[in-house]
XYZ file of N, CA and C in Angstrom:
825
model
N -0.348 2.410 2.490
C -1.271 3.466 2.930
C -0.535 4.741 3.286
N 0.634 4.621 3.888
C 1.338 5.807 4.364
C 2.187 6.414 3.255
N 2.537 7.701 3.422
C 3.344 8.407 2.449
C 4.795 7.962 2.488
N 5.550 8.419 1.494
C 6.931 7.968 1.344
C 7.942 8.888 2.016
N 7.617 10.170 2.163
C 8.599 11.099 2.732
C 7.921 12.410 3.103
N 8.610 13.181 3.939
C 8.194 14.541 4.271
C 8.810 15.500 3.257
N 8.022 16.450 2.795
C 8.515 17.496 1.893
C 8.399 18.834 2.619
N 9.522 19.427 3.053
C 9.456 20.726 3.734
C 8.963 21.826 2.791
N 8.071 22.650 3.303
C 7.613 23.848 2.582
C 8.141 25.031 3.391
N 9.190 25.666 2.872
C 9.963 26.643 3.636
C 9.361 28.044 3.517
N 9.132 28.680 4.673
C 8.625 30.046 4.703
C 9.783 31.027 4.563
N 9.718 31.898 3.528
C 10.754 32.904 3.295
C 10.094 34.276 3.093
N 10.913 35.318 2.953
C 10.369 36.658 2.719
C 9.679 36.758 1.363
N 10.156 35.949 0.396
C 9.570 35.988 -0.950
C 8.309 35.145 -1.071
N 8.018 34.357 -0.056
C 6.897 33.422 -0.115
C 7.348 32.050 0.349
N 6.553 31.045 0.077
C 6.926 29.686 0.462
C 7.696 29.032 -0.680
N 8.737 28.251 -0.315
C 9.547 27.539 -1.296
C 9.603 26.060 -0.953
N 9.708 25.237 -1.978
C 9.856 23.803 -1.750
C 10.601 23.181 -2.921
N 11.206 22.035 -2.657
C 11.810 21.221 -3.706
C 11.080 19.891 -3.716
N 10.476 19.587 -4.861
C 9.657 18.375 -4.961
C 9.961 17.652 -6.259
N 10.294 16.365 -6.138
C 10.671 15.540 -7.290
C 11.731 16.247 -8.134
N 12.747 16.766 -7.421
C 13.943 17.371 -8.014
C 13.662 18.682 -8.747
N 12.543 19.328 -8.459
C 12.238 20.631 -9.043
C 11.989 21.644 -7.925
N 12.492 22.853 -8.125
C 12.310 23.924 -7.137
C 11.075 24.750 -7.483
N 10.303 25.107 -6.436
C 9.087 25.894 -6.628
C 9.066 27.032 -5.624
N 8.556 28.195 -6.074
C 8.281 29.320 -5.179
C 6.814 29.696 -5.322
N 6.098 29.729 -4.205
C 4.676 30.067 -4.199
C 4.510 31.462 -3.597
N 3.846 32.358 -4.328
C 3.772 33.763 -3.925
C 2.455 34.128 -3.252
N 1.556 33.161 -3.106
C 0.276 33.438 -2.443
C -0.149 32.215 -1.649
N -1.104 32.418 -0.749
C -1.610 31.297 0.050
C -2.313 30.279 -0.839
N -2.954 30.775 -1.918
C -3.641 29.860 -2.841
C -2.637 28.972 -3.567
N -1.536 29.548 -4.050
C -0.503 28.773 -4.736
C 0.110 27.747 -3.792
N 0.339 28.165 -2.552
C 0.939 27.253 -1.568
C 0.004 26.090 -1.277
N -1.271 26.366 -1.088
C -2.248 25.303 -0.818
C -2.340 24.336 -2.001
N -2.288 24.862 -3.223
C -2.332 24.002 -4.409
C -1.112 23.092 -4.487
N 0.068 23.654 -4.178
C 1.282 22.840 -4.202
C 1.231 21.761 -3.124
N 0.754 22.105 -1.940
C 0.645 21.118 -0.866
C -0.318 19.997 -1.249
N -1.397 20.335 -1.921
C -2.338 19.317 -2.372
C -1.688 18.417 -3.426
N -0.909 19.009 -4.334
C -0.190 18.237 -5.341
C 0.765 17.242 -4.683
N 1.480 17.702 -3.666
C 2.435 16.836 -2.956
C 1.703 15.683 -2.272
N 0.582 15.990 -1.605
C -0.191 14.934 -0.933
C -0.717 13.908 -1.930
N -1.210 14.381 -3.057
C -1.794 13.482 -4.047
C -0.763 12.570 -4.695
N 0.500 12.872 -4.506
C 1.550 12.027 -5.043
C 2.239 11.194 -3.966
N 1.592 11.127 -2.801
C 2.056 10.191 -1.784
C 3.127 10.707 -0.852
N 3.200 12.027 -0.668
C 4.182 12.608 0.244
C 3.471 13.529 1.241
N 4.234 13.977 2.253
C 3.655 14.805 3.308
C 4.286 16.203 3.283
N 3.556 17.222 2.824
C 4.091 18.588 2.902
C 3.945 19.139 4.317
N 4.998 19.735 4.836
C 4.937 20.348 6.169
C 5.592 21.723 6.098
N 4.852 22.745 6.505
C 5.397 24.089 6.524
C 6.357 24.238 7.699
N 7.494 24.846 7.433
C 8.477 25.071 8.495
C 9.403 26.209 8.086
N 10.068 26.796 9.093
C 11.040 27.847 8.801
C 12.444 27.257 8.814
N 13.435 28.089 8.541
C 14.814 27.605 8.432
C 15.331 27.063 9.761
N 14.878 27.644 10.899
C 15.310 27.149 12.207
C 14.817 25.721 12.440
N 13.569 25.461 12.045
C 12.999 24.114 12.208
C 13.743 23.106 11.333
N 14.074 23.493 10.124
C 14.824 22.596 9.240
C 16.202 22.296 9.834
N 16.873 23.327 10.363
C 18.192 23.134 10.974
C 18.103 22.201 12.178
N 17.048 22.375 12.968
C 16.869 21.511 14.150
C 16.678 20.053 13.740
N 15.895 19.818 12.689
C 15.666 18.445 12.232
C 16.926 17.845 11.632
N 17.695 18.658 10.913
C 18.951 18.159 10.350
C 19.932 17.777 11.450
N 19.881 18.476 12.563
C 20.789 18.186 13.674
C 20.316 17.010 14.526
N 19.029 16.661 14.423
C 18.461 15.593 15.245
C 17.644 14.645 14.360
N 18.316 13.734 13.659
C 17.621 12.832 12.725
C 16.525 12.007 13.381
N 16.661 11.707 14.679
C 15.630 10.918 15.359
C 14.301 11.678 15.405
N 14.369 13.001 15.421
C 13.147 13.800 15.418
C 12.443 13.785 14.065
N 13.229 13.559 13.005
C 12.628 13.438 11.673
C 11.728 12.206 11.623
N 12.215 11.098 12.164
C 11.418 9.874 12.162
C 10.165 10.036 13.008
N 10.298 10.688 14.177
C 9.119 10.919 15.024
C 8.093 11.791 14.306
N 8.579 12.832 13.634
C 7.681 13.717 12.891
C 6.978 12.947 11.775
N 7.727 12.071 11.096
C 7.150 11.275 10.008
C 6.038 10.368 10.527
N 6.283 9.693 11.644
C 5.263 8.818 12.240
C 4.044 9.634 12.649
N 4.275 10.789 13.262
C 3.154 11.621 13.722
C 2.279 12.086 12.555
N 2.909 12.537 11.462
C 2.121 13.043 10.340
C 1.419 11.897 9.611
N 2.052 10.720 9.574
C 1.401 9.558 8.961
C 0.161 9.156 9.753
N 0.289 9.093 11.074
C -0.855 8.747 11.918
C -1.966 9.784 11.783
N -1.585 11.049 11.765
C -2.572 12.115 11.632
C -3.325 12.009 10.310
N -2.605 11.666 9.244
C -3.247 11.518 7.931
C -4.217 10.351 7.924
N -3.821 9.225 8.499
C -4.710 8.064 8.553
C -5.936 8.372 9.405
N -5.755 9.122 10.487
C -6.898 9.527 11.309
C -7.911 10.332 10.483
N -7.407 11.234 9.644
C -8.299 12.017 8.775
C -9.034 11.100 7.806
N -8.330 10.091 7.267
C -8.985 9.147 6.352
C -10.064 8.353 7.059
N -9.807 7.957 8.313
C -10.809 7.200 9.059
C -12.041 8.076 9.328
N -11.806 9.350 9.639
C -12.930 10.278 9.823
C -13.717 10.426 8.524
N -12.996 10.510 7.420
C -13.640 10.629 6.106
C -14.487 9.390 5.822
N -13.944 8.215 6.140
C -14.682 6.963 5.927
C -15.950 6.938 6.776
N -15.847 7.361 8.032
C -17.033 7.386 8.896
C -18.089 8.314 8.311
N -17.641 9.461 7.821
C -18.544 10.436 7.218
C -19.305 9.841 6.038
N -18.583 9.117 5.186
C -19.160 8.610 3.942
C -19.921 7.296 4.116
N -19.478 6.457 5.047
C -19.984 5.085 5.096
C -21.007 4.821 6.190
N -21.073 5.670 7.194
C -22.056 5.434 8.254
C -23.471 5.356 7.678
N -24.184 4.295 8.080
C -25.562 4.036 7.633
C -25.683 3.765 6.133
N -24.536 3.461 5.471
C -24.568 3.193 4.034
C -24.756 1.703 3.716
N -24.451 0.843 4.694
C -24.475 -0.588 4.439
C -23.224 -1.092 3.740
N -22.279 -0.199 3.473
C -21.023 -0.566 2.801
C -19.953 -0.834 3.853
N -19.253 -1.958 3.698
C -18.169 -2.295 4.613
C -16.825 -1.982 3.952
N -15.897 -1.470 4.742
C -14.563 -1.149 4.249
C -13.532 -1.934 5.049
N -12.719 -2.722 4.338
C -11.675 -3.524 4.974
C -10.313 -2.987 4.568
N -9.404 -2.890 5.540
C -8.087 -2.322 5.295
C -7.012 -3.251 5.832
N -5.936 -3.417 5.049
C -4.798 -4.220 5.495
C -3.518 -3.495 5.094
N -2.839 -2.824 6.030
C -1.613 -2.093 5.684
C -0.570 -2.998 5.033
N 0.255 -2.405 4.150
C 1.258 -3.171 3.407
C 2.623 -3.127 4.053
N 3.603 -3.714 3.371
C 4.927 -3.885 3.968
C 5.601 -2.544 4.292
N 5.283 -1.498 3.549
C 5.904 -0.189 3.766
C 5.254 0.598 4.895
N 4.162 0.097 5.445
C 3.400 0.846 6.445
C 3.878 0.565 7.861
N 4.118 1.616 8.603
C 4.547 1.492 10.000
C 3.432 0.884 10.856
N 3.803 0.179 11.911
C 2.828 -0.500 12.760
C 1.976 0.484 13.563
N 2.460 1.704 13.738
C 1.731 2.684 14.558
C 0.350 3.015 13.993
N 0.139 2.820 12.684
C -1.173 3.183 12.134
C -2.236 2.128 12.426
N -1.824 0.919 12.822
C -2.805 -0.145 13.049
C -3.816 0.238 14.123
N -3.331 0.831 15.194
C -4.226 1.193 16.295
C -5.201 2.287 15.859
N -4.747 3.184 14.991
C -5.635 4.224 14.464
C -6.798 3.579 13.707
N -6.489 2.577 12.893
C -7.532 1.901 12.117
C -8.465 1.121 13.032
N -7.907 0.470 14.049
C -8.735 -0.332 14.973
C -9.792 0.523 15.669
N -9.502 1.783 15.880
C -10.438 2.658 16.583
C -11.586 3.114 15.701
N -11.481 2.884 14.398
C -12.506 3.371 13.477
C -13.786 2.556 13.608
N -14.907 3.240 13.488
C -16.192 2.550 13.501
C -16.657 2.156 12.121
N -15.954 2.623 11.078
C -16.390 2.369 9.706
C -15.442 1.471 8.930
N -14.218 1.287 9.445
C -13.188 0.533 8.729
C -12.706 -0.598 9.625
N -12.552 -1.798 9.051
C -12.082 -2.950 9.821
C -10.673 -3.332 9.396
N -9.781 -3.472 10.366
C -8.415 -3.933 10.125
C -8.438 -5.453 9.986
N -7.965 -5.965 8.846
C -8.151 -7.393 8.548
C -6.880 -8.221 8.592
N -5.749 -7.658 8.987
C -4.506 -8.410 9.010
C -4.649 -9.712 9.803
N -4.359 -10.841 9.151
C -4.367 -12.146 9.805
C -5.729 -12.716 10.105
N -6.793 -12.078 9.617
C -8.150 -12.496 9.964
C -8.837 -13.236 8.822
N -9.855 -14.020 9.197
C -10.825 -14.543 8.233
C -12.069 -13.671 8.342
N -12.461 -13.060 7.241
C -13.610 -12.152 7.212
C -14.689 -12.750 6.331
N -15.912 -12.719 6.793
C -17.053 -13.187 6.000
C -17.532 -12.039 5.120
N -17.355 -12.183 3.805
C -17.781 -11.146 2.867
C -19.247 -11.266 2.498
N -19.721 -12.498 2.397
C -21.105 -12.756 2.003
C -21.489 -14.150 2.474
N -22.680 -14.556 2.114
C -23.128 -15.913 2.454
C -22.198 -16.967 1.869
N -21.572 -16.638 0.740
C -20.782 -17.635 0.018
C -19.278 -17.429 0.128
N -18.841 -16.220 0.487
C -17.430 -15.882 0.339
C -16.787 -15.425 1.645
N -15.560 -15.899 1.860
C -14.714 -15.441 2.950
C -13.490 -14.742 2.366
N -12.745 -14.042 3.215
C -11.511 -13.385 2.772
C -10.461 -13.477 3.866
N -9.230 -13.780 3.467
C -8.096 -13.699 4.380
C -7.112 -12.673 3.834
N -6.414 -11.979 4.749
C -5.593 -10.836 4.333
C -4.273 -10.791 5.089
N -3.226 -10.338 4.384
C -1.981 -9.972 5.047
C -1.258 -8.927 4.218
N -0.603 -7.996 4.918
C 0.213 -6.985 4.262
C 1.691 -7.321 4.277
N 2.056 -8.471 4.864
C 3.464 -8.871 4.937
C 3.966 -9.331 3.568
N 5.269 -9.157 3.357
C 5.883 -9.591 2.098
C 7.155 -10.390 2.381
N 7.631 -11.052 1.344
C 8.962 -11.651 1.412
C 10.007 -10.524 1.445
N 11.284 -10.829 1.737
C 12.296 -9.770 1.897
C 12.429 -8.880 0.657
N 12.631 -7.580 0.905
C 12.854 -6.604 -0.157
C 14.221 -5.946 0.048
N 14.727 -5.218 -0.943
C 16.002 -4.499 -0.741
C 15.894 -3.333 0.225
N 14.663 -2.982 0.632
C 14.472 -1.732 1.371
C 14.334 -1.948 2.876
N 14.307 -3.204 3.346
C 14.196 -3.479 4.780
C 12.996 -2.755 5.387
N 11.812 -3.044 4.853
C 10.599 -2.342 5.259
C 9.999 -2.939 6.531
N 8.909 -2.339 6.993
C 8.350 -2.674 8.306
C 7.798 -4.099 8.378
N 7.088 -4.530 7.328
C 6.376 -5.808 7.401
C 6.905 -6.747 6.326
N 8.105 -7.238 6.544
C 8.635 -8.260 5.652
C 9.312 -9.336 6.486
N 9.341 -10.546 5.929
C 9.864 -11.683 6.670
C 10.362 -12.722 5.672
N 10.924 -13.811 6.179
C 11.398 -14.877 5.301
C 10.222 -15.557 4.612
N 10.515 -16.239 3.524
C 9.470 -16.983 2.820
C 8.851 -18.057 3.731
N 9.673 -18.679 4.554
C 9.151 -19.723 5.449
C 8.172 -19.129 6.460
N 8.529 -17.989 7.034
C 7.631 -17.359 8.012
C 6.356 -16.871 7.334
N 6.494 -16.319 6.133
C 5.316 -15.857 5.406
C 4.384 -17.026 5.101
N 4.964 -18.165 4.719
C 4.144 -19.346 4.432
C 3.383 -19.789 5.677
N 4.012 -19.735 6.830
C 3.318 -20.112 8.067
C 2.162 -19.161 8.354
N 2.365 -17.864 8.120
C 1.292 -16.893 8.318
C 0.102 -17.217 7.404
N 0.394 -17.530 6.148
C -0.661 -17.802 5.173
C -1.385 -19.103 5.507
N -0.627 -20.116 5.893
C -1.245 -21.410 6.231
C -2.167 -21.280 7.435
N -1.758 -20.494 8.445
C -2.586 -20.346 9.646
C -3.950 -19.769 9.299
N -3.968 -18.815 8.380
C -5.249 -18.236 7.970
C -6.050 -19.206 7.112
N -5.394 -19.813 6.132
C -6.098 -20.702 5.201
C -6.747 -21.879 5.924
N -6.106 -22.360 6.980
C -6.639 -23.506 7.722
C -7.930 -23.168 8.469
N -8.238 -21.871 8.627
C -9.464 -21.457 9.315
C -10.633 -21.199 8.365
N -10.370 -21.281 7.054
C -11.397 -20.978 6.056
C -12.319 -22.174 5.873
N -13.611 -21.916 5.822
C -14.589 -23.000 5.661
C -14.618 -23.546 4.240
N -14.607 -22.660 3.253
C -14.712 -23.095 1.855
C -13.656 -22.373 1.031
N -12.507 -23.001 0.852
C -11.388 -22.365 0.165
C -11.690 -22.072 -1.296
N -12.528 -22.868 -1.920
C -12.824 -22.674 -3.345
C -13.631 -21.397 -3.597
N -14.216 -20.813 -2.522
C -14.973 -19.573 -2.644
C -14.344 -18.444 -1.822
N -13.057 -18.603 -1.528
C -12.373 -17.630 -0.666
C -11.589 -16.616 -1.496
N -11.479 -15.405 -0.951
C -10.636 -14.357 -1.522
C -9.340 -14.292 -0.718
N -8.214 -14.446 -1.397
C -6.908 -14.297 -0.755
C -6.404 -12.884 -1.049
N -6.466 -12.019 -0.049
C -6.080 -10.616 -0.180
C -4.679 -10.448 0.408
N -3.654 -10.698 -0.417
C -2.263 -10.683 0.027
C -1.533 -9.529 -0.657
N -0.782 -8.765 0.111
C -0.082 -7.613 -0.475
C 0.914 -8.064 -1.548
N 1.645 -9.120 -1.272
C 2.703 -9.557 -2.195
C 2.146 -10.544 -3.223
N 2.383 -10.320 -4.523
C 1.888 -11.252 -5.544
C 2.732 -12.521 -5.610
N 2.194 -13.571 -6.231
C 2.953 -14.818 -6.363
C 4.136 -14.665 -7.303
N 5.193 -15.385 -6.993
C 6.436 -15.313 -7.773
C 6.226 -15.775 -9.209
N 6.815 -15.015 -10.134
C 6.838 -15.372 -11.561
C 5.432 -15.576 -12.124
N 4.504 -14.756 -11.651
C 3.107 -14.866 -12.084
C 2.758 -13.877 -13.192
N 3.693 -12.980 -13.521
C 3.383 -11.898 -14.438
C 2.818 -10.685 -13.734
N 2.546 -10.830 -12.417
C 2.031 -9.724 -11.613
C 3.104 -9.175 -10.675
N 4.333 -9.629 -10.854
C 5.389 -9.317 -9.884
C 6.692 -8.860 -10.540
N 6.628 -8.362 -11.762
C 7.843 -7.949 -12.456
C 8.195 -6.504 -12.108
N 9.430 -6.310 -11.641
C 9.910 -4.989 -11.236
C 11.292 -4.774 -11.842
N 11.744 -3.515 -11.940
C 13.067 -3.252 -12.513
C 14.179 -3.963 -11.744
N 15.076 -4.591 -12.482
C 16.250 -5.224 -11.884
C 17.164 -4.134 -11.331
N 17.718 -4.361 -10.126
C 18.558 -3.367 -9.468
C 20.011 -3.810 -9.439
N 20.935 -2.822 -9.464
C 22.343 -3.145 -9.290
C 22.686 -3.135 -7.806
N 23.975 -3.280 -7.476
C 24.375 -3.377 -6.070
C 24.113 -2.083 -5.291
N 23.945 -0.976 -6.012
C 23.636 0.304 -5.372
C 22.140 0.595 -5.365
N 21.332 -0.421 -5.671
C 19.872 -0.329 -5.686
C 19.362 0.657 -6.733
N 20.092 0.761 -7.828
C 19.650 1.581 -8.950
C 19.164 0.666 -10.074
N 18.106 1.077 -10.786
C 17.595 0.231 -11.881
C 18.649 0.010 -12.957
N 18.802 -1.237 -13.374
C 19.742 -1.566 -14.440
C 19.109 -1.299 -15.799
N 19.945 -0.922 -16.761
C 19.491 -0.687 -18.135
C 18.317 0.294 -18.177
N 18.438 1.372 -17.371
C 17.425 2.439 -17.329
C 16.040 1.904 -16.993
N 15.988 0.833 -16.202
C 14.705 0.279 -15.775
C 14.030 -0.613 -16.790
N 14.724 -0.904 -17.914
C 14.093 -1.716 -18.964
C 14.226 -3.216 -18.703
N 15.091 -3.600 -17.775
C 15.248 -5.013 -17.425
C 14.342 -5.349 -16.242
N 13.301 -6.136 -16.495
C 12.348 -6.502 -15.454
C 12.564 -7.943 -15.019
N 12.455 -8.186 -13.716
C 12.617 -9.532 -13.178
C 11.491 -9.813 -12.187
N 11.122 -11.102 -11.985
C 10.085 -11.424 -10.998
C 10.629 -11.288 -9.583
N 9.859 -10.616 -8.718
C 10.305 -10.391 -7.337
C 9.210 -10.755 -6.331
N 8.178 -11.459 -6.784
C 7.087 -11.839 -5.895
C 7.484 -12.940 -4.935
N 6.495 -13.494 -4.256
C 6.749 -14.443 -3.179
C 6.513 -15.888 -3.604
N 7.493 -16.736 -3.328
C 7.331 -18.178 -3.539
C 6.301 -18.749 -2.572
N 6.261 -18.208 -1.351
C 5.280 -18.680 -0.361
C 3.858 -18.396 -0.826
N 3.640 -17.214 -1.386
C 2.310 -16.872 -1.899
C 1.957 -17.773 -3.081
N 2.911 -17.998 -3.966
C 2.652 -18.869 -5.121
C 2.255 -20.265 -4.658
N 3.017 -20.827 -3.718
C 2.709 -22.172 -3.218
C 1.349 -22.202 -2.537
N 1.022 -21.142 -1.798
C -0.269 -21.083 -1.101
C -1.423 -21.057 -2.093
N -1.298 -20.249 -3.144
C -2.342 -20.189 -4.173
C -2.491 -21.547 -4.857
N -1.380 -22.152 -5.227
C -1.433 -23.432 -5.948
C -1.955 -24.559 -5.067
N -1.715 -24.476 -3.765
C -2.163 -25.532 -2.847
C -3.651 -25.410 -2.542
N -4.101 -24.206 -2.206
C -5.474 -24.026 -1.726
C -6.448 -23.620 -2.836
N -5.949 -23.097 -3.938
C -6.762 -22.749 -5.104
C -7.994 -21.914 -4.750
N -7.764 -20.720 -4.228
C -8.908 -19.856 -3.873
C -9.630 -19.365 -5.124
N -10.809 -18.817 -4.914
C -11.576 -18.229 -6.005
C -10.844 -17.041 -6.616
N -10.290 -16.172 -5.744
C -9.750 -14.897 -6.189
C -8.518 -14.537 -5.371
N -7.500 -14.014 -6.039
C -6.330 -13.476 -5.363
C -6.200 -11.992 -5.669
N -6.110 -11.166 -4.632
C -5.935 -9.722 -4.788
C -4.551 -9.343 -4.267
N -3.786 -8.638 -5.087
C -2.391 -8.342 -4.750
C -2.057 -6.887 -5.057
N -0.904 -6.436 -4.548
C -0.399 -5.096 -4.819
C 1.113 -5.144 -4.863
N 1.766 -4.304 -4.018
C 3.199 -4.397 -3.741
C 4.073 -4.012 -4.935
N 3.902 -4.691 -6.062
C 4.717 -4.404 -7.242
C 3.948 -3.429 -8.127
N 4.357 -2.183 -8.101
C 3.593 -1.122 -8.772
C 3.531 -1.333 -10.277
N 4.584 -1.936 -10.843
C 4.623 -2.143 -12.289
C 3.874 -3.399 -12.715
N 3.346 -4.171 -11.742
C 2.791 -5.495 -12.030
C 1.313 -5.516 -12.370
N 0.782 -4.437 -12.931
C -0.634 -4.377 -13.256
C -1.030 -5.494 -14.206
N -2.136 -6.191 -13.870
C -2.621 -7.221 -14.771
C -3.548 -8.207 -14.083
N -4.063 -9.131 -14.888
C -4.929 -10.205 -14.411
C -4.390 -11.512 -14.973
N -4.191 -12.503 -14.115
C -3.657 -13.793 -14.529
C -4.458 -14.915 -13.888
N -4.405 -16.067 -14.497
C -4.964 -17.279 -13.902
C -3.821 -18.121 -13.354
N -3.920 -18.503 -12.091
C -2.945 -19.394 -11.474
C -3.715 -20.610 -10.981
N -3.483 -21.754 -11.657
C -4.368 -22.908 -11.478
C -5.797 -22.442 -11.787
N -6.711 -22.544 -10.835
C -8.090 -22.104 -11.090
C -8.399 -20.727 -10.505
N -7.379 -20.085 -9.944
C -7.591 -18.821 -9.225
C -7.392 -17.620 -10.142
N -8.351 -16.697 -10.124
C -8.197 -15.417 -10.812
C -7.360 -14.504 -9.922
N -6.237 -14.023 -10.445
C -5.305 -13.213 -9.659
C -5.191 -11.819 -10.278
N -5.348 -10.781 -9.445
C -5.399 -9.401 -9.929
C -4.419 -8.535 -9.155
N -3.622 -7.754 -9.897
C -2.813 -6.681 -9.328
C -3.171 -5.407 -10.086
N -3.825 -4.444 -9.446
C -4.231 -3.225 -10.154
C -3.077 -2.300 -10.498
N -1.864 -2.561 -9.941
C -0.740 -1.675 -10.160
C -0.855 -0.407 -9.336
N 0.122 0.471 -9.486
C 0.113 1.720 -8.721
C 0.806 2.826 -9.509
N 0.172 4.015 -9.527
C 0.763 5.207 -10.152
C 0.571 6.406 -9.238
N 0.769 6.200 -7.927
C 0.453 7.273 -6.987
C 1.326 8.503 -7.217
N 2.563 8.325 -7.696
C 3.434 9.483 -7.900
C 2.963 10.363 -9.053
N 2.072 9.855 -9.887
C 1.445 10.659 -10.928
C 0.090 11.208 -10.465
N -0.242 10.955 -9.196
C -1.512 11.436 -8.667
C -2.697 10.634 -9.145
N -2.458 9.379 -9.572
C -3.522 8.512 -10.088
C -3.750 7.366 -9.115
N -5.012 7.121 -8.751
C -5.375 6.003 -7.896
C -5.868 4.858 -8.773
N -5.206 3.717 -8.679
C -5.570 2.560 -9.486
C -6.207 1.496 -8.602
N -7.165 0.768 -9.135
C -7.870 -0.227 -8.338
C -8.485 -1.303 -9.214
N -9.294 -2.130 -8.596
C -10.016 -3.183 -9.314
C -11.403 -3.307 -8.715
N -12.408 -3.360 -9.571
C -13.793 -3.570 -9.167
C -14.156 -5.001 -9.546
N -14.403 -5.827 -8.526
C -14.658 -7.257 -8.759
C -16.043 -7.611 -8.236
N -16.826 -8.289 -9.044
C -18.168 -8.706 -8.657
C -18.184 -10.228 -8.479
N -18.609 -10.660 -7.294
C -18.692 -12.088 -6.981
C -20.152 -12.497 -6.841
N -20.469 -13.722 -7.240
C -21.772 -14.312 -6.934
C -21.546 -15.732 -6.448
N -22.604 -16.463 -6.229
C -22.457 -17.794 -5.640
C -21.727 -18.768 -6.550
N -21.624 -18.426 -7.832
C -20.908 -19.298 -8.775
C -19.426 -18.957 -8.883
N -19.051 -17.768 -8.428
C -17.642 -17.396 -8.507
C -17.445 -15.947 -8.888
N -16.368 -15.671 -9.644
C -16.076 -14.317 -10.104
C -16.971 -14.022 -11.302
N -17.911 -13.125 -11.102
C -18.853 -12.793 -12.178
C -18.234 -11.826 -13.179
N -17.476 -10.832 -12.659
C -16.829 -9.866 -13.538
C -15.728 -9.145 -12.781
N -14.816 -8.525 -13.538
C -13.803 -7.669 -12.918
C -13.456 -6.540 -13.887
N -13.036 -5.414 -13.312
C -12.697 -4.252 -14.105
C -11.553 -3.512 -13.407
N -10.446 -3.303 -14.119
C -9.354 -2.493 -13.587
C -9.717 -1.024 -13.761
N -9.513 -0.236 -12.713
C -9.948 1.163 -12.716
C -8.772 2.099 -12.440
N -8.920 3.352 -12.855
C -7.949 4.390 -12.514
C -8.653 5.730 -12.531
N -8.177 6.657 -11.694
C -8.814 7.969 -11.666
C -8.111 8.902 -10.711
């Protein structure tokens, strides 16, 4: 849910300047600057206007960079929650959110305060008369040491605790951020010791979770919804479970998703979406 980095938009005599995705830009009007800031936001980053003194201060105090990042992330999520309230109040539509491994814990309280969005981490949620859902944003260990990752054993315990509370597992939705290992939904570029993609990113290896795979194979839910691996777009069958990863192209400004229709018999239809 949260952005990946802050992008300074520097105020100069010639106008505002920024460096984004290794390209330098100069904006000569307020309209150009606003358009560039929108472009940066749509690609998953946080543009912040600042002068050279502010940049120097942040460079001298790295701890303030992290505080600023947390503050702007929380502020952005607050705006999204307000937007959700605006759109969903009195609509009869429910919105469930489960932050992923890259998301800082500080945003959880922002979501909890929303009247239109429900935080579902670790919960069993009743979706309909026939269907329940369990959710977690935790993942197995990654090379990036992110906020919500743990050992496979600990992840398995988290998943088991939720699954044991489900009334009808055969009609349950497992909404787990991390896809099952070697499922075809978890292939990512192989990295070298410096965390750079090997063979120009053409070598893909499975990096999903063994705990998630075992959980799916043991409990055999109706539907598995996953993310985490941006390159892992697809739909697979694991035992009797339909498993979907919509993939991610946020750096291209594209939102990818899946529209799934359930009825009392099971998964009626699904459609991968982008826009």
